[in-house]
């Protein structure tokens, strides 16, 4: 009977919390400028049009996002009080700094003004459709006739790489005379997949 009461009281809350989301569009969130892609572990950033910066992390699991969230909270110089917001966790000062964690999505907003409004806009922009379909990692294709490598990431919104010797400039496809150590492909919802 106690177990049944526990499930009745606590199960609905657990079922409605966070979960797995597809991400946040890297374009089209009002008040946020163009995305700058970092690493798969750091996520992406974007300037705030009225001054400031947002950091967004979309993890494959809620645990990955929670770890990112905890690390970001530790880097803040002053403790952030809990904040009431429609998310699994939220902390901050509504004017200048707000952080929230919702399932596998974590966000930090630093703004000259209106941090909470921007955080709410980012929270509202979370997309759930396609959450189970994490983008495939990019791959390198070797071309023996030219002794070069190209990146294969057909659905990528942005591609970044470390190392290698790039020989193409401008638009895709990326072409290398020596292969990069890692290639990261970002989709339009801010999910990063890394070559293996």
PDB file of C-alpha atoms in Angstrom, residues 1-192:
ATOM      1  CA  UNK A   1       0.000   0.000   0.000  1.00  0.00           C
ATOM      2  CA  UNK A   2       2.846   2.424   0.863  1.00  0.00           C
ATOM      3  CA  UNK A   3       4.514   1.677  -2.471  1.00  0.00           C
ATOM      4  CA  UNK A   4       1.245   2.350  -4.272  1.00  0.00           C
ATOM      5  CA  UNK A   5       0.825   5.654  -2.411  1.00  0.00           C
ATOM      6  CA  UNK A   6       4.440   6.607  -3.218  1.00  0.00           C
ATOM      7  CA  UNK A   7       3.897   5.902  -6.913  1.00  0.00           C
ATOM      8  CA  UNK A   8       0.621   7.813  -6.933  1.00  0.00           C
ATOM      9  CA  UNK A   9       2.128  10.890  -5.254  1.00  0.00           C
ATOM     10  CA  UNK A  10       5.580  10.996  -6.871  1.00  0.00           C
ATOM     11  CA  UNK A  11       5.319   9.196 -10.211  1.00  0.00           C
ATOM     12  CA  UNK A  12       3.450  11.957 -12.134  1.00  0.00           C
ATOM     13  CA  UNK A  13       6.103  14.506 -11.157  1.00  0.00           C
ATOM     14  CA  UNK A  14       8.928  12.249 -12.308  1.00  0.00           C
ATOM     15  CA  UNK A  15       7.166  11.462 -15.550  1.00  0.00           C
ATOM     16  CA  UNK A  16       6.669  15.146 -16.396  1.00  0.00           C
ATOM     17  CA  UNK A  17      10.197  16.262 -15.517  1.00  0.00           C
ATOM     18  CA  UNK A  18      12.671  17.125 -18.289  1.00  0.00           C
ATOM     19  CA  UNK A  19      13.269  14.029 -20.304  1.00  0.00           C
ATOM     20  CA  UNK A  20      15.041  13.927 -23.636  1.00  0.00           C
ATOM     21  CA  UNK A  21      14.600  16.905 -25.950  1.00  0.00           C
ATOM     22  CA  UNK A  22      15.878  17.345 -29.500  1.00  0.00           C
ATOM     23  CA  UNK A  23      17.486  20.710 -28.630  1.00  0.00           C
ATOM     24  CA  UNK A  24      17.154  24.457 -29.152  1.00  0.00           C
ATOM     25  CA  UNK A  25      17.302  25.984 -32.641  1.00  0.00           C
ATOM     26  CA  UNK A  26      20.643  27.720 -33.139  1.00  0.00           C
ATOM     27  CA  UNK A  27      18.784  30.377 -35.147  1.00  0.00           C
ATOM     28  CA  UNK A  28      15.440  32.096 -34.712  1.00  0.00           C
ATOM     29  CA  UNK A  29      15.348  32.671 -30.927  1.00  0.00           C
ATOM     30  CA  UNK A  30      14.422  36.354 -30.511  1.00  0.00           C
ATOM     31  CA  UNK A  31      17.105  38.463 -28.833  1.00  0.00           C
ATOM     32  CA  UNK A  32      19.896  35.959 -29.537  1.00  0.00           C
ATOM     33  CA  UNK A  33      22.562  36.546 -32.200  1.00  0.00           C
ATOM     34  CA  UNK A  34      24.359  34.011 -34.412  1.00  0.00           C
ATOM     35  CA  UNK A  35      25.650  30.823 -32.795  1.00  0.00           C
ATOM     36  CA  UNK A  36      29.341  30.197 -32.158  1.00  0.00           C
ATOM     37  CA  UNK A  37      30.118  26.524 -31.865  1.00  0.00           C
ATOM     38  CA  UNK A  38      32.622  25.362 -29.267  1.00  0.00           C
ATOM     39  CA  UNK A  39      33.240  21.683 -28.516  1.00  0.00           C
ATOM     40  CA  UNK A  40      30.832  18.799 -27.985  1.00  0.00           C
ATOM     41  CA  UNK A  41      31.597  19.047 -24.246  1.00  0.00           C
ATOM     42  CA  UNK A  42      31.027  22.812 -24.040  1.00  0.00           C
ATOM     43  CA  UNK A  43      28.083  23.334 -26.397  1.00  0.00           C
ATOM     44  CA  UNK A  44      27.413  26.520 -28.309  1.00  0.00           C
ATOM     45  CA  UNK A  45      27.264  30.181 -27.419  1.00  0.00           C
ATOM     46  CA  UNK A  46      25.575  33.214 -28.899  1.00  0.00           C
ATOM     47  CA  UNK A  47      25.679  36.930 -28.147  1.00  0.00           C
ATOM     48  CA  UNK A  48      22.682  38.621 -26.577  1.00  0.00           C
ATOM     49  CA  UNK A  49      21.545  41.475 -28.793  1.00  0.00           C
ATOM     50  CA  UNK A  50      21.166  43.854 -25.822  1.00  0.00           C
ATOM     51  CA  UNK A  51      24.513  42.833 -24.331  1.00  0.00           C
ATOM     52  CA  UNK A  52      25.602  39.541 -22.830  1.00  0.00           C
ATOM     53  CA  UNK A  53      26.039  35.916 -23.821  1.00  0.00           C
ATOM     54  CA  UNK A  54      24.097  32.661 -23.747  1.00  0.00           C
ATOM     55  CA  UNK A  55      25.620  29.206 -23.412  1.00  0.00           C
ATOM     56  CA  UNK A  56      23.599  26.186 -24.520  1.00  0.00           C
ATOM     57  CA  UNK A  57      24.400  22.520 -24.021  1.00  0.00           C
ATOM     58  CA  UNK A  58      22.342  19.681 -25.489  1.00  0.00           C
ATOM     59  CA  UNK A  59      23.485  16.350 -24.085  1.00  0.00           C
ATOM     60  CA  UNK A  60      22.620  12.876 -25.255  1.00  0.00           C
ATOM     61  CA  UNK A  61      21.424  12.165 -21.710  1.00  0.00           C
ATOM     62  CA  UNK A  62      19.983  14.216 -18.830  1.00  0.00           C
ATOM     63  CA  UNK A  63      23.035  13.156 -16.790  1.00  0.00           C
ATOM     64  CA  UNK A  64      25.399  14.803 -19.284  1.00  0.00           C
ATOM     65  CA  UNK A  65      23.388  18.035 -19.144  1.00  0.00           C
ATOM     66  CA  UNK A  66      23.266  17.915 -15.327  1.00  0.00           C
ATOM     67  CA  UNK A  67      27.056  17.560 -15.200  1.00  0.00           C
ATOM     68  CA  UNK A  68      27.487  20.564 -17.538  1.00  0.00           C
ATOM     69  CA  UNK A  69      25.006  22.535 -15.430  1.00  0.00           C
ATOM     70  CA  UNK A  70      26.866  21.767 -12.190  1.00  0.00           C
ATOM     71  CA  UNK A  71      30.222  22.748 -13.712  1.00  0.00           C
ATOM     72  CA  UNK A  72      28.806  26.044 -14.993  1.00  0.00           C
ATOM     73  CA  UNK A  73      27.293  26.809 -11.573  1.00  0.00           C
ATOM     74  CA  UNK A  74      30.688  26.239  -9.959  1.00  0.00           C
ATOM     75  CA  UNK A  75      32.349  28.751 -12.292  1.00  0.00           C
ATOM     76  CA  UNK A  76      30.036  31.585 -11.218  1.00  0.00           C
ATOM     77  CA  UNK A  77      31.774  33.874  -8.719  1.00  0.00           C
ATOM     78  CA  UNK A  78      28.720  34.431  -6.533  1.00  0.00           C
ATOM     79  CA  UNK A  79      26.224  31.768  -5.436  1.00  0.00           C
ATOM     80  CA  UNK A  80      23.051  31.763  -7.506  1.00  0.00           C
ATOM     81  CA  UNK A  81      19.809  31.359  -5.555  1.00  0.00           C
ATOM     82  CA  UNK A  82      17.137  28.931  -6.765  1.00  0.00           C
ATOM     83  CA  UNK A  83      14.711  30.488  -9.230  1.00  0.00           C
ATOM     84  CA  UNK A  84      11.126  29.510  -9.939  1.00  0.00           C
ATOM     85  CA  UNK A  85      10.938  28.474 -13.576  1.00  0.00           C
ATOM     86  CA  UNK A  86       9.337  25.724 -15.655  1.00  0.00           C
ATOM     87  CA  UNK A  87      12.424  23.477 -15.681  1.00  0.00           C
ATOM     88  CA  UNK A  88      14.029  20.701 -13.640  1.00  0.00           C
ATOM     89  CA  UNK A  89      16.353  23.238 -12.005  1.00  0.00           C
ATOM     90  CA  UNK A  90      16.801  26.982 -12.291  1.00  0.00           C
ATOM     91  CA  UNK A  91      19.108  29.408 -10.516  1.00  0.00           C
ATOM     92  CA  UNK A  92      20.013  33.027 -10.813  1.00  0.00           C
ATOM     93  CA  UNK A  93      19.209  36.683 -10.730  1.00  0.00           C
ATOM     94  CA  UNK A  94      16.355  37.579 -13.111  1.00  0.00           C
ATOM     95  CA  UNK A  95      18.163  40.698 -14.337  1.00  0.00           C
ATOM     96  CA  UNK A  96      21.711  39.595 -15.142  1.00  0.00           C
ATOM     97  CA  UNK A  97      22.237  35.805 -14.829  1.00  0.00           C
ATOM     98  CA  UNK A  98      19.880  32.854 -15.138  1.00  0.00           C
ATOM     99  CA  UNK A  99      20.675  29.172 -15.565  1.00  0.00           C
ATOM    100  CA  UNK A 100      18.251  26.333 -16.123  1.00  0.00           C
ATOM    101  CA  UNK A 101      18.370  22.588 -16.632  1.00  0.00           C
ATOM    102  CA  UNK A 102      15.543  20.780 -18.386  1.00  0.00           C
ATOM    103  CA  UNK A 103      16.186  17.125 -19.124  1.00  0.00           C
ATOM    104  CA  UNK A 104      19.151  16.919 -21.489  1.00  0.00           C
ATOM    105  CA  UNK A 105      19.235  20.686 -22.178  1.00  0.00           C
ATOM    106  CA  UNK A 106      21.154  23.155 -20.005  1.00  0.00           C
ATOM    107  CA  UNK A 107      21.359  26.917 -20.530  1.00  0.00           C
ATOM    108  CA  UNK A 108      23.217  29.828 -18.986  1.00  0.00           C
ATOM    109  CA  UNK A 109      22.190  33.419 -19.772  1.00  0.00           C
ATOM    110  CA  UNK A 110      24.372  36.403 -18.861  1.00  0.00           C
ATOM    111  CA  UNK A 111      22.721  39.654 -19.888  1.00  0.00           C
ATOM    112  CA  UNK A 112      22.969  43.359 -19.205  1.00  0.00           C
ATOM    113  CA  UNK A 113      19.220  43.225 -18.579  1.00  0.00           C
ATOM    114  CA  UNK A 114      16.315  40.812 -18.894  1.00  0.00           C
ATOM    115  CA  UNK A 115      18.190  37.540 -18.305  1.00  0.00           C
ATOM    116  CA  UNK A 116      15.040  35.773 -17.140  1.00  0.00           C
ATOM    117  CA  UNK A 117      13.085  36.822 -20.245  1.00  0.00           C
ATOM    118  CA  UNK A 118      15.839  35.425 -22.478  1.00  0.00           C
ATOM    119  CA  UNK A 119      16.008  32.221 -20.441  1.00  0.00           C
ATOM    120  CA  UNK A 120      12.232  31.818 -20.757  1.00  0.00           C
ATOM    121  CA  UNK A 121      12.465  32.398 -24.540  1.00  0.00           C
ATOM    122  CA  UNK A 122      15.173  29.727 -24.803  1.00  0.00           C
ATOM    123  CA  UNK A 123      13.135  27.343 -22.634  1.00  0.00           C
ATOM    124  CA  UNK A 124      10.077  27.923 -24.829  1.00  0.00           C
ATOM    125  CA  UNK A 125      12.183  27.269 -27.958  1.00  0.00           C
ATOM    126  CA  UNK A 126      13.096  23.718 -26.883  1.00  0.00           C
ATOM    127  CA  UNK A 127      12.100  21.232 -29.576  1.00  0.00           C
ATOM    128  CA  UNK A 128      10.970  17.727 -28.677  1.00  0.00           C
ATOM    129  CA  UNK A 129      10.197  16.331 -32.128  1.00  0.00           C
ATOM    130  CA  UNK A 130      13.021  14.054 -33.274  1.00  0.00           C
ATOM    131  CA  UNK A 131      14.563  13.756 -29.803  1.00  0.00           C
ATOM    132  CA  UNK A 132      15.299  10.048 -30.299  1.00  0.00           C
ATOM    133  CA  UNK A 133      17.186  10.674 -33.542  1.00  0.00           C
ATOM    134  CA  UNK A 134      20.615  11.916 -32.462  1.00  0.00           C
ATOM    135  CA  UNK A 135      22.623  12.933 -35.555  1.00  0.00           C
ATOM    136  CA  UNK A 136      25.099  10.391 -36.875  1.00  0.00           C
ATOM    137  CA  UNK A 137      28.758  11.268 -36.344  1.00  0.00           C
ATOM    138  CA  UNK A 138      30.621  12.718 -39.321  1.00  0.00           C
ATOM    139  CA  UNK A 139      33.084  10.548 -41.182  1.00  0.00           C
ATOM    140  CA  UNK A 140      36.177  11.101 -43.300  1.00  0.00           C
ATOM    141  CA  UNK A 141      36.316   9.796 -46.822  1.00  0.00           C
ATOM    142  CA  UNK A 142      39.710   9.145 -48.413  1.00  0.00           C
ATOM    143  CA  UNK A 143      40.088   9.864 -52.134  1.00  0.00           C
ATOM    144  CA  UNK A 144      43.056   7.822 -53.427  1.00  0.00           C
ATOM    145  CA  UNK A 145      43.092   9.552 -56.807  1.00  0.00           C
ATOM    146  CA  UNK A 146      43.909  12.936 -55.186  1.00  0.00           C
ATOM    147  CA  UNK A 147      45.353  11.633 -51.903  1.00  0.00           C
ATOM    148  CA  UNK A 148      42.891  13.856 -49.986  1.00  0.00           C
ATOM    149  CA  UNK A 149      40.150  13.491 -47.390  1.00  0.00           C
ATOM    150  CA  UNK A 150      36.677  15.011 -47.294  1.00  0.00           C
ATOM    151  CA  UNK A 151      34.153  15.234 -44.461  1.00  0.00           C
ATOM    152  CA  UNK A 152      30.903  13.351 -44.856  1.00  0.00           C
ATOM    153  CA  UNK A 153      28.172  14.947 -42.707  1.00  0.00           C
ATOM    154  CA  UNK A 154      25.117  15.441 -44.917  1.00  0.00           C
ATOM    155  CA  UNK A 155      22.756  16.972 -42.327  1.00  0.00           C
ATOM    156  CA  UNK A 156      25.292  19.188 -40.555  1.00  0.00           C
ATOM    157  CA  UNK A 157      24.473  22.816 -39.853  1.00  0.00           C
ATOM    158  CA  UNK A 158      28.107  23.529 -38.911  1.00  0.00           C
ATOM    159  CA  UNK A 159      31.315  21.500 -38.994  1.00  0.00           C
ATOM    160  CA  UNK A 160      34.375  22.126 -36.873  1.00  0.00           C
ATOM    161  CA  UNK A 161      37.618  20.152 -36.730  1.00  0.00           C
ATOM    162  CA  UNK A 162      40.884  19.843 -34.835  1.00  0.00           C
ATOM    163  CA  UNK A 163      44.198  19.217 -36.549  1.00  0.00           C
ATOM    164  CA  UNK A 164      44.716  18.085 -40.096  1.00  0.00           C
ATOM    165  CA  UNK A 165      45.817  20.122 -43.106  1.00  0.00           C
ATOM    166  CA  UNK A 166      42.874  21.816 -44.781  1.00  0.00           C
ATOM    167  CA  UNK A 167      43.293  22.593 -48.465  1.00  0.00           C
ATOM    168  CA  UNK A 168      39.812  23.828 -49.374  1.00  0.00           C
ATOM    169  CA  UNK A 169      38.630  27.322 -48.513  1.00  0.00           C
ATOM    170  CA  UNK A 170      35.180  28.793 -48.414  1.00  0.00           C
ATOM    171  CA  UNK A 171      32.192  26.511 -48.796  1.00  0.00           C
ATOM    172  CA  UNK A 172      31.824  22.764 -48.309  1.00  0.00           C
ATOM    173  CA  UNK A 173      33.048  20.165 -48.800  1.00  0.00           C
ATOM    174  CA  UNK A 174      35.969  20.399 -46.433  1.00  0.00           C
ATOM    175  CA  UNK A 175      39.032  18.897 -48.070  1.00  0.00           C
ATOM    176  CA  UNK A 176      42.246  17.912 -46.287  1.00  0.00           C
ATOM    177  CA  UNK A 177      45.655  16.707 -47.392  1.00  0.00           C
ATOM    178  CA  UNK A 178      46.176  15.256 -43.889  1.00  0.00           C
ATOM    179  CA  UNK A 179      43.148  14.074 -41.886  1.00  0.00           C
ATOM    180  CA  UNK A 180      42.006  15.983 -38.791  1.00  0.00           C
ATOM    181  CA  UNK A 181      42.141  14.199 -35.426  1.00  0.00           C
ATOM    182  CA  UNK A 182      38.471  14.967 -34.714  1.00  0.00           C
ATOM    183  CA  UNK A 183      35.562  16.381 -36.669  1.00  0.00           C
ATOM    184  CA  UNK A 184      32.430  17.679 -34.942  1.00  0.00           C
ATOM    185  CA  UNK A 185      29.163  18.088 -36.818  1.00  0.00           C
ATOM    186  CA  UNK A 186      26.477  20.334 -35.299  1.00  0.00           C
ATOM    187  CA  UNK A 187      22.858  20.118 -36.339  1.00  0.00           C
ATOM    188  CA  UNK A 188      20.364  23.004 -36.429  1.00  0.00           C
ATOM    189  CA  UNK A 189      19.190  22.151 -32.884  1.00  0.00           C
ATOM    190  CA  UNK A 190      22.648  22.443 -31.333  1.00  0.00           C
ATOM    191  CA  UNK A 191      23.423  18.723 -31.025  1.00  0.00           C
ATOM    192  CA  UNK A 192      27.068  17.802 -31.566  1.00  0.00           C
TER     193      UNK A 192
END
